[in-house]
N, CA and C atoms as an extended XYZ file, in Angstrom:
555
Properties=species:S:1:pos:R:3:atomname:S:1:resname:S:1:resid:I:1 pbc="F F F"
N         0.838       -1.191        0.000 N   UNK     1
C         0.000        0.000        0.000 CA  UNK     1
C         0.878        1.247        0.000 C   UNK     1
N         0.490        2.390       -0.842 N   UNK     2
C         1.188        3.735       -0.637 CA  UNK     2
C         0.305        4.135       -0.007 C   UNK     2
N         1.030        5.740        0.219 N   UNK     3
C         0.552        6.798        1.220 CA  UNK     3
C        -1.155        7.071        0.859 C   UNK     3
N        -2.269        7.145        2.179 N   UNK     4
C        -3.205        7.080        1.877 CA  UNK     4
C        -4.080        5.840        1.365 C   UNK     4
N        -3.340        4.931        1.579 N   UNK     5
C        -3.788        3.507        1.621 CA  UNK     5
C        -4.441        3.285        0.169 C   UNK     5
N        -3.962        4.044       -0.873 N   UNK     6
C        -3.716        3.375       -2.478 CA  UNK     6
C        -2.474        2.503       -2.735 C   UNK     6
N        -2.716        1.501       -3.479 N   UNK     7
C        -2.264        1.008       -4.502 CA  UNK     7
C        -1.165        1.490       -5.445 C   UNK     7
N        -0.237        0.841       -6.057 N   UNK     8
C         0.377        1.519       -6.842 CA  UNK     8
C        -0.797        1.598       -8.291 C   UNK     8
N        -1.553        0.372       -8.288 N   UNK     9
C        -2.402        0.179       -9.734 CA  UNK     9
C        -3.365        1.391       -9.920 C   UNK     9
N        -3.888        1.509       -8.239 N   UNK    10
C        -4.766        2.540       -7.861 CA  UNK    10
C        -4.297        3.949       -8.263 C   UNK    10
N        -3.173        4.324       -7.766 N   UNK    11
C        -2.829        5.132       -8.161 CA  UNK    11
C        -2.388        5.700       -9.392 C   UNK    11
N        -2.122        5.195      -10.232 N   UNK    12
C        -2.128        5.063      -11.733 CA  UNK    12
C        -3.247        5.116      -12.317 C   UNK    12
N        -4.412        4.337      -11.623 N   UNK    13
C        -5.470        4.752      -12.346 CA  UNK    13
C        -6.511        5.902      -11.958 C   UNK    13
N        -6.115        6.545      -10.618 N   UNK    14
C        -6.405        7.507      -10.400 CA  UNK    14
C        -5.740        8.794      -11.081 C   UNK    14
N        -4.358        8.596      -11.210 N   UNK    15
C        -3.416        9.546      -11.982 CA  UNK    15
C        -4.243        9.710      -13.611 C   UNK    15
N        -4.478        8.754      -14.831 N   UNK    16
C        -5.055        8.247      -15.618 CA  UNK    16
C        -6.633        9.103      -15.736 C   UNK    16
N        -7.485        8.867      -14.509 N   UNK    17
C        -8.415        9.778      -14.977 CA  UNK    17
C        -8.229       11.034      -14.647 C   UNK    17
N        -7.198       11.804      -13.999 N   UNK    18
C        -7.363       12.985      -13.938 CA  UNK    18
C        -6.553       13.222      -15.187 C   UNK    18
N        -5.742       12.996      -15.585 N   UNK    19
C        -5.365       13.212      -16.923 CA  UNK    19
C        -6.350       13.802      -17.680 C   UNK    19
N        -7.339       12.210      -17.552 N   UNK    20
C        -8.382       12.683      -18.966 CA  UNK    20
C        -9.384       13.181      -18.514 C   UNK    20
N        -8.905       14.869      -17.595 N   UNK    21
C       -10.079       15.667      -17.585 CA  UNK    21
C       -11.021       15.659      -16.288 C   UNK    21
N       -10.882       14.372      -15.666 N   UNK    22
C       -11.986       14.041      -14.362 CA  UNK    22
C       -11.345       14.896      -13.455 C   UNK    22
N       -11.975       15.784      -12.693 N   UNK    23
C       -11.332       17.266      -11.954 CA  UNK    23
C       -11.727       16.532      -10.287 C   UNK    23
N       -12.589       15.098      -10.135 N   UNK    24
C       -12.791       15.013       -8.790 CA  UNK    24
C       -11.799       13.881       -8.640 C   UNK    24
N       -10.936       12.910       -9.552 N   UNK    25
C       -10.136       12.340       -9.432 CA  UNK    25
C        -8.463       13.173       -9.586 C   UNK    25
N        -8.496       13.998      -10.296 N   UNK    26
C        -7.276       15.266       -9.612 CA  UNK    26
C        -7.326       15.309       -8.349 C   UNK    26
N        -8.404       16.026       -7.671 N   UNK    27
C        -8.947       16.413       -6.025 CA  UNK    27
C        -8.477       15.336       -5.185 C   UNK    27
N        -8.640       14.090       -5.539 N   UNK    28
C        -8.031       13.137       -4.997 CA  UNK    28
C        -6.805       12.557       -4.876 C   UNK    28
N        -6.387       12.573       -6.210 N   UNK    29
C        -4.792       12.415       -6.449 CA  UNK    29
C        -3.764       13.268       -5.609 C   UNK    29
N        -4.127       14.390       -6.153 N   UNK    30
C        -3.557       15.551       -5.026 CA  UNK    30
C        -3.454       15.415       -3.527 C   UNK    30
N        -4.175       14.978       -2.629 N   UNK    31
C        -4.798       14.548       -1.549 CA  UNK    31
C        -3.983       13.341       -1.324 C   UNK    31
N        -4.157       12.484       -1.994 N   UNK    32
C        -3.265       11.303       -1.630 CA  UNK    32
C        -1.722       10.846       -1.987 C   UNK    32
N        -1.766       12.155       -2.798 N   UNK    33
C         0.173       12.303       -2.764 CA  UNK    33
C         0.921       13.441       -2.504 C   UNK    33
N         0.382       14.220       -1.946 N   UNK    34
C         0.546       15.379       -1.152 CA  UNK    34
C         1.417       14.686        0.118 C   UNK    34
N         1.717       14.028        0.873 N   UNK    35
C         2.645       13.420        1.544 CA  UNK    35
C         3.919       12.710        1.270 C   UNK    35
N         3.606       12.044        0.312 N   UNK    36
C         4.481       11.502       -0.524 CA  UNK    36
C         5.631       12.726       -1.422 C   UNK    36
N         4.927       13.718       -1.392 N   UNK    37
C         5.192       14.897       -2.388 CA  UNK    37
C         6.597       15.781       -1.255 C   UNK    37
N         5.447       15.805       -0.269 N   UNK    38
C         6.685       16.867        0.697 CA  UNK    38
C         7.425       16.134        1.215 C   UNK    38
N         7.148       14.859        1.603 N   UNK    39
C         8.630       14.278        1.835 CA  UNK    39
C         9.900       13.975        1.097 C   UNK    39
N         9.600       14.091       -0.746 N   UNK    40
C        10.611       14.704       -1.398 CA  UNK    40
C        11.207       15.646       -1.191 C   UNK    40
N        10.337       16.933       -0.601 N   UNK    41
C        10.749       18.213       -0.604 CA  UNK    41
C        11.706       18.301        0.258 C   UNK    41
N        11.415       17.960        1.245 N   UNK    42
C        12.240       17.115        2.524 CA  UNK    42
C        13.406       17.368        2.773 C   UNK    42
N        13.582       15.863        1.668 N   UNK    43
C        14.941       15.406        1.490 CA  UNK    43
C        15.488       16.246        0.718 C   UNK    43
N        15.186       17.525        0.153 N   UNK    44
C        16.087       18.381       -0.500 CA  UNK    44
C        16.503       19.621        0.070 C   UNK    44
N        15.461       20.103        0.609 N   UNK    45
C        15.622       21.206        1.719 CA  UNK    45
C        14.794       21.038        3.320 C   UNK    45
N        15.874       21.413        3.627 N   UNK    46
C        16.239       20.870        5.217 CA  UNK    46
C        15.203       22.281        5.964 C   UNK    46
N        14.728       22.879        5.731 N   UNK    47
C        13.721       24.169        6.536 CA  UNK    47
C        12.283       23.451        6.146 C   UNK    47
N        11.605       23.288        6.930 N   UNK    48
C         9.769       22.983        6.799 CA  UNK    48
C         9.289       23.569        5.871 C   UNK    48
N         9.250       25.481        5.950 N   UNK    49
C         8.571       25.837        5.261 CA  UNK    49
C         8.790       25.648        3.769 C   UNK    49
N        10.322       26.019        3.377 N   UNK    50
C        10.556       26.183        1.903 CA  UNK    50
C        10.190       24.491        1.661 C   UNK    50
N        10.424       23.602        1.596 N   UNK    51
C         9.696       21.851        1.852 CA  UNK    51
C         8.297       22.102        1.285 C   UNK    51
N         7.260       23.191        2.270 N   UNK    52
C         5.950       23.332        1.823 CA  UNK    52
C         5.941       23.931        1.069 C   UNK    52
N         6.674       24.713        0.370 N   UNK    53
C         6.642       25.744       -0.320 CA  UNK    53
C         6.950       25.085       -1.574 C   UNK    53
N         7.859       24.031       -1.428 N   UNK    54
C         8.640       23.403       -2.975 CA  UNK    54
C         6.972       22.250       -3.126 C   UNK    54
N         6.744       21.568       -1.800 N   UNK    55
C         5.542       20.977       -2.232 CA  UNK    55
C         4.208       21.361       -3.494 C   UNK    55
N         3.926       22.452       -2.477 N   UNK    56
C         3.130       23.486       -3.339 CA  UNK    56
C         3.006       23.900       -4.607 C   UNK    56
N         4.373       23.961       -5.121 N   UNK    57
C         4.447       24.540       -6.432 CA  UNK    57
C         4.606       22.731       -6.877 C   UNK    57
N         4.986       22.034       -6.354 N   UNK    58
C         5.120       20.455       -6.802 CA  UNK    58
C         3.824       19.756       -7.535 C   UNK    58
N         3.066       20.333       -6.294 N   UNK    59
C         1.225       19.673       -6.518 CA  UNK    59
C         0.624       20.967       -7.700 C   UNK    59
N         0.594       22.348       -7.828 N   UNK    60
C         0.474       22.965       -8.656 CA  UNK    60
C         0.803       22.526      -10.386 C   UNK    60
N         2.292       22.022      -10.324 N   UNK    61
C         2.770       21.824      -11.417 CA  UNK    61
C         1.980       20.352      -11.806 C   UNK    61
N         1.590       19.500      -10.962 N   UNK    62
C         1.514       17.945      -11.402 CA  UNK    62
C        -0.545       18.212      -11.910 C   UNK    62
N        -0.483       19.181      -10.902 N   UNK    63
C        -2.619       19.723      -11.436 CA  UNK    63
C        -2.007       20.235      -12.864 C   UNK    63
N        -1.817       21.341      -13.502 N   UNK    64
C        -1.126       21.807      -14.422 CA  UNK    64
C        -0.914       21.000      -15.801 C   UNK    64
N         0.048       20.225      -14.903 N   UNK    65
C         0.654       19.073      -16.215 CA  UNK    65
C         0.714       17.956      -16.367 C   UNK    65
N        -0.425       17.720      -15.458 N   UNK    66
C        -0.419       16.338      -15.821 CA  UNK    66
C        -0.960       15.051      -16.796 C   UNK    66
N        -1.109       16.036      -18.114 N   UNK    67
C        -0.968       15.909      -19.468 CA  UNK    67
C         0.244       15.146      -20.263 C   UNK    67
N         1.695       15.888      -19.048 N   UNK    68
C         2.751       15.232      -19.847 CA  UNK    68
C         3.230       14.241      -19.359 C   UNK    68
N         2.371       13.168      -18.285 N   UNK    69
C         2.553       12.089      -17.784 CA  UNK    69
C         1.907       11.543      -18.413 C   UNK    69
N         2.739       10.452      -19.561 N   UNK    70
C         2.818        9.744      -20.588 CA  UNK    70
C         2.164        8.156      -20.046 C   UNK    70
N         2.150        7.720      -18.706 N   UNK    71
C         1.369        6.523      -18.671 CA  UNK    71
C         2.332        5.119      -18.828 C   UNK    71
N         3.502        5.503      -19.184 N   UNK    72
C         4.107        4.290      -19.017 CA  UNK    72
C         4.743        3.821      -18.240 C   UNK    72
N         4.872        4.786      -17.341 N   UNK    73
C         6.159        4.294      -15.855 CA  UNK    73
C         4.584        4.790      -14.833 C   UNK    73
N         4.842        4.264      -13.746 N   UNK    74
C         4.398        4.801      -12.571 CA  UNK    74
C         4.037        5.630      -12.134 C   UNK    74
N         2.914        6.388      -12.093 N   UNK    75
C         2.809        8.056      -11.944 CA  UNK    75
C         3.775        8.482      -10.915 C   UNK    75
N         4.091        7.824       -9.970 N   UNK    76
C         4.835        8.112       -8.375 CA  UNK    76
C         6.258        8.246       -9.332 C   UNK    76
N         6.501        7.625      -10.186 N   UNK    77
C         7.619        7.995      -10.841 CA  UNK    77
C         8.198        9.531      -10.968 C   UNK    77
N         6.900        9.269      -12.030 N   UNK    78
C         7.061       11.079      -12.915 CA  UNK    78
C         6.644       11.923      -11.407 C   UNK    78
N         5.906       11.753      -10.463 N   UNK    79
C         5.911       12.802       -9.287 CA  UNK    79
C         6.678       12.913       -8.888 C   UNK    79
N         7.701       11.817       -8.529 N   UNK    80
C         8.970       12.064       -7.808 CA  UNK    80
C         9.656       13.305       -8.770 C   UNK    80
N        10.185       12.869      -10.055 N   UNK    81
C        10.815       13.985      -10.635 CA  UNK    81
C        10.090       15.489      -10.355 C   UNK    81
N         9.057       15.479      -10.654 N   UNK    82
C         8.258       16.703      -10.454 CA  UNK    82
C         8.689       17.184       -8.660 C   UNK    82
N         8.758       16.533       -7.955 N   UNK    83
C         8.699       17.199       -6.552 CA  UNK    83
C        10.552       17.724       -6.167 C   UNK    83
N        11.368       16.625       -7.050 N   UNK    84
C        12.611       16.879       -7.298 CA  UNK    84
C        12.929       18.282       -7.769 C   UNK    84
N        12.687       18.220       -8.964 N   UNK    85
C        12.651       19.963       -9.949 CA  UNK    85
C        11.911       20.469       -8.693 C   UNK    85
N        11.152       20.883       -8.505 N   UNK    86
C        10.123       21.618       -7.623 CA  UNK    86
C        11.530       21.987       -6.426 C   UNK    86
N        11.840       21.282       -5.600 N   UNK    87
C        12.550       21.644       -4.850 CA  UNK    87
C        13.463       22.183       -4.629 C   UNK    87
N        14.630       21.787       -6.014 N   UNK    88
C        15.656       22.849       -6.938 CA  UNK    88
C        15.284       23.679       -7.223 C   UNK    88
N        14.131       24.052       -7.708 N   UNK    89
C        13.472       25.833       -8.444 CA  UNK    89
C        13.571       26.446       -6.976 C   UNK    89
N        12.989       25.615       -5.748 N   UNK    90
C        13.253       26.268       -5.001 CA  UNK    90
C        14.393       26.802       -3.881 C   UNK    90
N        15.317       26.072       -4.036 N   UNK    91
C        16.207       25.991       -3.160 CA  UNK    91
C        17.088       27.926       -4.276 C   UNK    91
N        17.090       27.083       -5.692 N   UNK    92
C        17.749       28.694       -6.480 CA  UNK    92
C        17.141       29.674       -6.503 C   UNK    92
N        15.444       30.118       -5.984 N   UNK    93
C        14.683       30.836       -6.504 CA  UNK    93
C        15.568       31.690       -4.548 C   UNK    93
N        15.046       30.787       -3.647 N   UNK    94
C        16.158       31.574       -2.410 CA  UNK    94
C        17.632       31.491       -1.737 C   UNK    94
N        18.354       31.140       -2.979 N   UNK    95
C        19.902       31.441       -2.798 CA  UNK    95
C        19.481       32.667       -4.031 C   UNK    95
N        19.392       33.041       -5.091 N   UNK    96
C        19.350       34.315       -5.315 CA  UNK    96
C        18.826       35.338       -4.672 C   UNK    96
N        17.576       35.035       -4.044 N   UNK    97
C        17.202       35.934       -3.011 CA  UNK    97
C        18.139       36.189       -1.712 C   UNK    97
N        19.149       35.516       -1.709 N   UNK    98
C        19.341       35.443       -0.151 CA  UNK    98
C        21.137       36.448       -0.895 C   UNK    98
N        21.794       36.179       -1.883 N   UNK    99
C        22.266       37.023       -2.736 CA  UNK    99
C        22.154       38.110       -2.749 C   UNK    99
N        21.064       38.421       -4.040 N   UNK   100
C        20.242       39.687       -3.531 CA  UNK   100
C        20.354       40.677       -2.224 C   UNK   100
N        20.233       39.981       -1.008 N   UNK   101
C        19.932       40.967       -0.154 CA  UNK   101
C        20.997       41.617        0.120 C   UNK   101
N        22.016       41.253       -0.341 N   UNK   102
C        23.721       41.916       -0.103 CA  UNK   102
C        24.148       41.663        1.713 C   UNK   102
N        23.622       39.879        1.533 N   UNK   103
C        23.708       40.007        3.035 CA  UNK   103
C        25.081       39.297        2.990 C   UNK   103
N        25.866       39.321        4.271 N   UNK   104
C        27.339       38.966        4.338 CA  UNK   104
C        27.237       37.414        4.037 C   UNK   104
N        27.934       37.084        3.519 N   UNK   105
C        28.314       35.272        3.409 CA  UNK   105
C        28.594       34.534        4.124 C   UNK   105
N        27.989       33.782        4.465 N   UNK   106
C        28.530       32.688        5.456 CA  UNK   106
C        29.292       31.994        5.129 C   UNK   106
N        30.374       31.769        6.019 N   UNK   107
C        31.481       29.959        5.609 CA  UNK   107
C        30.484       29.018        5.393 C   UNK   107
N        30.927       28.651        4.266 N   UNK   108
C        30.576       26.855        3.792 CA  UNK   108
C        30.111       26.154        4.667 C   UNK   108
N        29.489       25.305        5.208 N   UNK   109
C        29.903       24.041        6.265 CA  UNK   109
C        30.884       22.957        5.775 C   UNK   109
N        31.729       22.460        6.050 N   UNK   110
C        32.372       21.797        5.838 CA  UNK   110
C        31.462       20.280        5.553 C   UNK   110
N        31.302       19.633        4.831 N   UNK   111
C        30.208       18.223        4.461 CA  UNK   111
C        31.251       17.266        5.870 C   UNK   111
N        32.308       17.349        6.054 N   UNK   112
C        33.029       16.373        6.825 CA  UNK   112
C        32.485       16.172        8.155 C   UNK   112
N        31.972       17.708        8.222 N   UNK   113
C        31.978       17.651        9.988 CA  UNK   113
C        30.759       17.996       10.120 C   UNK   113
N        30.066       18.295        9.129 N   UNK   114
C        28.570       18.961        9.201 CA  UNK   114
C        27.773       17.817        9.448 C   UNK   114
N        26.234       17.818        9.892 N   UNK   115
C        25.293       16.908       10.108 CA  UNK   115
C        24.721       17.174        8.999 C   UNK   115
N        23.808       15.680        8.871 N   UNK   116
C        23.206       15.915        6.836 CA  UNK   116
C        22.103       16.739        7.565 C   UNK   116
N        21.639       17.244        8.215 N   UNK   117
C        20.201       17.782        8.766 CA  UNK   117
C        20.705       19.125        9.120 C   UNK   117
N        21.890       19.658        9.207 N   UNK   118
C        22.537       20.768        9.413 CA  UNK   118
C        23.001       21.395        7.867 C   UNK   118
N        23.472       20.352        7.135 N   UNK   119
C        23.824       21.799        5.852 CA  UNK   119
C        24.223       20.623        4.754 C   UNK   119
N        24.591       19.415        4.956 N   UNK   120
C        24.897       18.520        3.972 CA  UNK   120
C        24.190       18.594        2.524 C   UNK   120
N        22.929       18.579        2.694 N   UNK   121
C        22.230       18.346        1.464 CA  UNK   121
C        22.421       19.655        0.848 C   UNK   121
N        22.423       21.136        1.299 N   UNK   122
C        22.969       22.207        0.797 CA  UNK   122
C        23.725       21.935        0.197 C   UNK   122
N        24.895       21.088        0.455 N   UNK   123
C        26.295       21.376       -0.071 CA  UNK   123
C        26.257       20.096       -1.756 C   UNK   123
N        25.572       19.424       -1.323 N   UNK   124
C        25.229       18.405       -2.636 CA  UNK   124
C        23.983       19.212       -3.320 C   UNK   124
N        23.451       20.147       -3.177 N   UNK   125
C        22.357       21.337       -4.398 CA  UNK   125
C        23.647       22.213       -4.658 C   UNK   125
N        24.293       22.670       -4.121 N   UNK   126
C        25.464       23.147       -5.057 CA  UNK   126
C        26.526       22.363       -5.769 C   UNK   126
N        26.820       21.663       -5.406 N   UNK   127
C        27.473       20.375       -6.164 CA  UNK   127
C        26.256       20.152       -7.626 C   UNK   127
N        25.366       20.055       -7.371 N   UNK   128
C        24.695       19.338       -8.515 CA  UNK   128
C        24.108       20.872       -9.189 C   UNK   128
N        24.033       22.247       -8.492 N   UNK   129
C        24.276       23.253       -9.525 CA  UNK   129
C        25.660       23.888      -10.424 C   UNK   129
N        26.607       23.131       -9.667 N   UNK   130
C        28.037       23.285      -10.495 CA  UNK   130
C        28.292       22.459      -11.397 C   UNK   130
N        27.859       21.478      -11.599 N   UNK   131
C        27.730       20.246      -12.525 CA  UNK   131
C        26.703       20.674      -13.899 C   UNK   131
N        25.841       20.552      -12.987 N   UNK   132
C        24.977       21.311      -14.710 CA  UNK   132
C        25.273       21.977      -15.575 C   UNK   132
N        25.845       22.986      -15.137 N   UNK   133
C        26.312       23.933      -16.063 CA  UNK   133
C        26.826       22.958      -17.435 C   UNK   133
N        28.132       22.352      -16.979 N   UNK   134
C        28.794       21.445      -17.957 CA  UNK   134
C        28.721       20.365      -18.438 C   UNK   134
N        27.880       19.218      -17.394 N   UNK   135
C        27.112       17.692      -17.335 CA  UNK   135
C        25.908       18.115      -17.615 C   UNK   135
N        24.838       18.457      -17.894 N   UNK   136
C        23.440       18.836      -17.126 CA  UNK   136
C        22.992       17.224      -17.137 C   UNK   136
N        23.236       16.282      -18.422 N   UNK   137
C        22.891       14.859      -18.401 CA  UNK   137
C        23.175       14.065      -17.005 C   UNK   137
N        23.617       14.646      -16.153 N   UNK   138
C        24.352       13.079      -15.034 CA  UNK   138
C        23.533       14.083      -13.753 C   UNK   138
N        23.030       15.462      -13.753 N   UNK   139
C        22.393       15.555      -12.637 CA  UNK   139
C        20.853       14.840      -12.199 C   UNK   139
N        20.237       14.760      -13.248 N   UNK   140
C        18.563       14.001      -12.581 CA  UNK   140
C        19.213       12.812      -12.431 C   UNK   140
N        19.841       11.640      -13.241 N   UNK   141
C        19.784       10.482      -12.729 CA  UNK   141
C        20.663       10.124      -11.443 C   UNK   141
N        21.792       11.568      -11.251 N   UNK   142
C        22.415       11.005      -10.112 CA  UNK   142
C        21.507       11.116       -8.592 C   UNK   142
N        20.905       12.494       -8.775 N   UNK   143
C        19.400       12.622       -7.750 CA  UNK   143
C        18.837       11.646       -7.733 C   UNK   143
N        18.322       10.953       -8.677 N   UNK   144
C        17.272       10.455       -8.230 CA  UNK   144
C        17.499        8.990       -7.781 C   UNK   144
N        19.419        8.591       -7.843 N   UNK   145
C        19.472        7.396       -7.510 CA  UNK   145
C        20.418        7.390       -6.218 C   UNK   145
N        21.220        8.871       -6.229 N   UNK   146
C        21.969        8.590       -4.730 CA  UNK   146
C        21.110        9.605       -3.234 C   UNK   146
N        20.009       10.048       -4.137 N   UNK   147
C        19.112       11.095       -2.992 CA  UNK   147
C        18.429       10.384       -2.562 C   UNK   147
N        17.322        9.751       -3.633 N   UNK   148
C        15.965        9.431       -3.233 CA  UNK   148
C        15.944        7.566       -3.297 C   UNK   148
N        16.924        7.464       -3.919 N   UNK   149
C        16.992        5.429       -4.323 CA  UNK   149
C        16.076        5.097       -5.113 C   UNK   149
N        15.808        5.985       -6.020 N   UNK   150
C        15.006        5.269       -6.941 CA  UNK   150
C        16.110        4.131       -8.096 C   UNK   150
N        15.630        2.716       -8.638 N   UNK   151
C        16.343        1.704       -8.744 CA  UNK   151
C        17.168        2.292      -10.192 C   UNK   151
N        18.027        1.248      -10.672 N   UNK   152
C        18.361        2.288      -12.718 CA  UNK   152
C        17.486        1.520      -13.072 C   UNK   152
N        16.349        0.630      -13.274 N   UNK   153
C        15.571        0.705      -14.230 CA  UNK   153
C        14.446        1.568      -14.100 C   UNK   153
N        14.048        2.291      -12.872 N   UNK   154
C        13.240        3.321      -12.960 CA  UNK   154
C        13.628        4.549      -13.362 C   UNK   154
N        14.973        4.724      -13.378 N   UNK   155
C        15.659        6.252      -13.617 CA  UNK   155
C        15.548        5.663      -15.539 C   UNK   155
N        16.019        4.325      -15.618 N   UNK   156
C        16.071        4.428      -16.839 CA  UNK   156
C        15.009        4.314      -17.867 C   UNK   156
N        13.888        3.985      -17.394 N   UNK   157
C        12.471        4.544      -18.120 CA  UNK   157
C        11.661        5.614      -18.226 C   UNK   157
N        11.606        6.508      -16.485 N   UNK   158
C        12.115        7.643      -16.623 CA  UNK   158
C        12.283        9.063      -17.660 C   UNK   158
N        14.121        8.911      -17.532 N   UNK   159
C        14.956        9.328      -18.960 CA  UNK   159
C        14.472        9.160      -19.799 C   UNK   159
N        14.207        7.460      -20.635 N   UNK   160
C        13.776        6.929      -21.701 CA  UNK   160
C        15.236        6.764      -21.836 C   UNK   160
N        16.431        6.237      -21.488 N   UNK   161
C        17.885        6.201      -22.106 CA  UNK   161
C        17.827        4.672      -22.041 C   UNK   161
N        18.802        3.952      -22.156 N   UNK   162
C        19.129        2.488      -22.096 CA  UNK   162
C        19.535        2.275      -20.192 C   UNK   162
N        19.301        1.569      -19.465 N   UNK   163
C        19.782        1.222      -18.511 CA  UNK   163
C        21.900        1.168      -18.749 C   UNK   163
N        22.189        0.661      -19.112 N   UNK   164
C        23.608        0.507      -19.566 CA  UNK   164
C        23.770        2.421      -19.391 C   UNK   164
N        23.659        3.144      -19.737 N   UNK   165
C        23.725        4.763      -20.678 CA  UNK   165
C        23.552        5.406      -18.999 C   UNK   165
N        22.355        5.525      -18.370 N   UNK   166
C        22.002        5.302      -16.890 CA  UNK   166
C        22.882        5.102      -15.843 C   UNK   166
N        23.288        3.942      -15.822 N   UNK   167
C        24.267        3.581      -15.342 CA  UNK   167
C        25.799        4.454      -15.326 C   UNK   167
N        25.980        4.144      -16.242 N   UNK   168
C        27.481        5.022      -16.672 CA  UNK   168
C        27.161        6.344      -16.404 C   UNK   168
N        26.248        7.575      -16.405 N   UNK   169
C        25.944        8.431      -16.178 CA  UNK   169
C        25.795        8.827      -14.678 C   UNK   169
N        25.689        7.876      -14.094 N   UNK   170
C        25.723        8.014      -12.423 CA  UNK   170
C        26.960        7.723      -11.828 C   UNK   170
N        27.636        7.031      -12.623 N   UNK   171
C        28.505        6.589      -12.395 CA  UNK   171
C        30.162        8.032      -12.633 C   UNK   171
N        29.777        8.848      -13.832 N   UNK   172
C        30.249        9.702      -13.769 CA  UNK   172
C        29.949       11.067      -13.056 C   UNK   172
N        28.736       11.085      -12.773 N   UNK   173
C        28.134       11.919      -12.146 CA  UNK   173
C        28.830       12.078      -10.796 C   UNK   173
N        28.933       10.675      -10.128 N   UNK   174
C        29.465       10.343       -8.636 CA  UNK   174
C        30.880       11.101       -8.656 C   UNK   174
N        31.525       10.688      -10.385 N   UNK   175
C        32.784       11.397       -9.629 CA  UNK   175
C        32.963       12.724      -10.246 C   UNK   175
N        31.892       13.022      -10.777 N   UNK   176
C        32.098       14.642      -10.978 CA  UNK   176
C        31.444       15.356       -9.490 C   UNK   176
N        31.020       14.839       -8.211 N   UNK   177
C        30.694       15.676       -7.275 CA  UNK   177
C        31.231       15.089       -6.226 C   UNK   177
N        32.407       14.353       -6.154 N   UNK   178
C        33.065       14.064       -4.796 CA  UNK   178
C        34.081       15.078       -4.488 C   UNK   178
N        34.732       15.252       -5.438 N   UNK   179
C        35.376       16.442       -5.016 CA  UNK   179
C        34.458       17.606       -4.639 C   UNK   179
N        33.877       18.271       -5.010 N   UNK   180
C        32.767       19.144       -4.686 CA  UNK   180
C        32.450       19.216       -3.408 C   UNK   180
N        31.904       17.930       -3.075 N   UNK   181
C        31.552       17.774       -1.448 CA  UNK   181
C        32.815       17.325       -0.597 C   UNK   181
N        33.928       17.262       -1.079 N   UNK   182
C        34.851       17.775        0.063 CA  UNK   182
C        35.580       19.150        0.031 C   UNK   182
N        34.969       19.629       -0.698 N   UNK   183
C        35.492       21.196       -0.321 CA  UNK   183
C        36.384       21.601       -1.222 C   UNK   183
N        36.977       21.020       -1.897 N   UNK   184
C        37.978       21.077       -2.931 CA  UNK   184
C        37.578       21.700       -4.506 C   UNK   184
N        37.670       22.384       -5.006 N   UNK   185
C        37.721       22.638       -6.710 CA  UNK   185
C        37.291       21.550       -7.506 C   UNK   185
């Protein structure tokens, strides 16, 4: 059973009719993965509110678009990604704000000595915004397999890439952000 005591089948076929238009099976969907949703948020940012806040725009975007959930993987799939992005828009939407304010900089935390509930996962959203720039390919699948554990054949249906392609992509990914998270260049 998932969250709210659906089904994965259930949930797919609840995902399925709100697709096609049914606005009291949305109402529901929403409702019953709205937990599932912020505990992505969660695991990406470590403050409650911005969490509700990345939720929010999470469940917004999945009412929205959930047109471009294609039906072949798992809806909990494609939500996960959705609550993923969601949480990155938000984590950059307030490090520019926090920029912006021309407020003094804080030291780094060091990932060595820091608690992951203290600043760790910060330091891996900048790791995986320094990467993009030049990889952008190895940041979703490395999220979504060393953050959240989703398996490589779910990252790799997903993508739509080959499992093999997946693989190797996380695999470089890993070592394009170890240095990163020890503090180093």
């Amino acid at each position: 059973m998932t969250t709210e005591g659906l089904t994965p089948d259930e949930t797919d076929e609840l995902a399925r009719r709100a697709r096609d238009g049914d606005r009291d099976a949305l109402e529901a969907l929403l409702s019953a993965v709205r937990p599932r949703t912020l505990n992505v948020c969660r695991g990406v940012l470590p403050h409650s509110s911005d969490a509700e806040d990345a939720c929010q725009e999470a469940l917004l975007n999945v009412a929205t678009k959930i047109g471009q959930w294609g039906g072949r993987g798992r809806f909990t799939t494609w939500l996960h990604v959705v609550a993923v992005n969601s949480a990155r828009t938000t984590y950059r939407r307030l490090k520019n704000q926090a920029v912006a304010t021309d407020t003094p900089q804080l030291e780094r935390p060091d990932p060595r000595t820091t608690s992951v509930i203290a600043g760790t996962r910060l330091d891996l959203l900048e790791a995986m915004e320094t990467i993009e720039r030049d990889h952008p390919q190895f940041v979703e699948p490395l999220l979504l397999r060393d953050v959240y554990g989703m398996s490589y054949e779910e990252i790799a249906q997903h993508v739509g890439a080959p499992l093999g392609t997946v693989k190797a992509q996380i695999h470089h990914g890993r070592k394009l952000v170890r240095p990163l998270l020890r503090g180093t260049p």
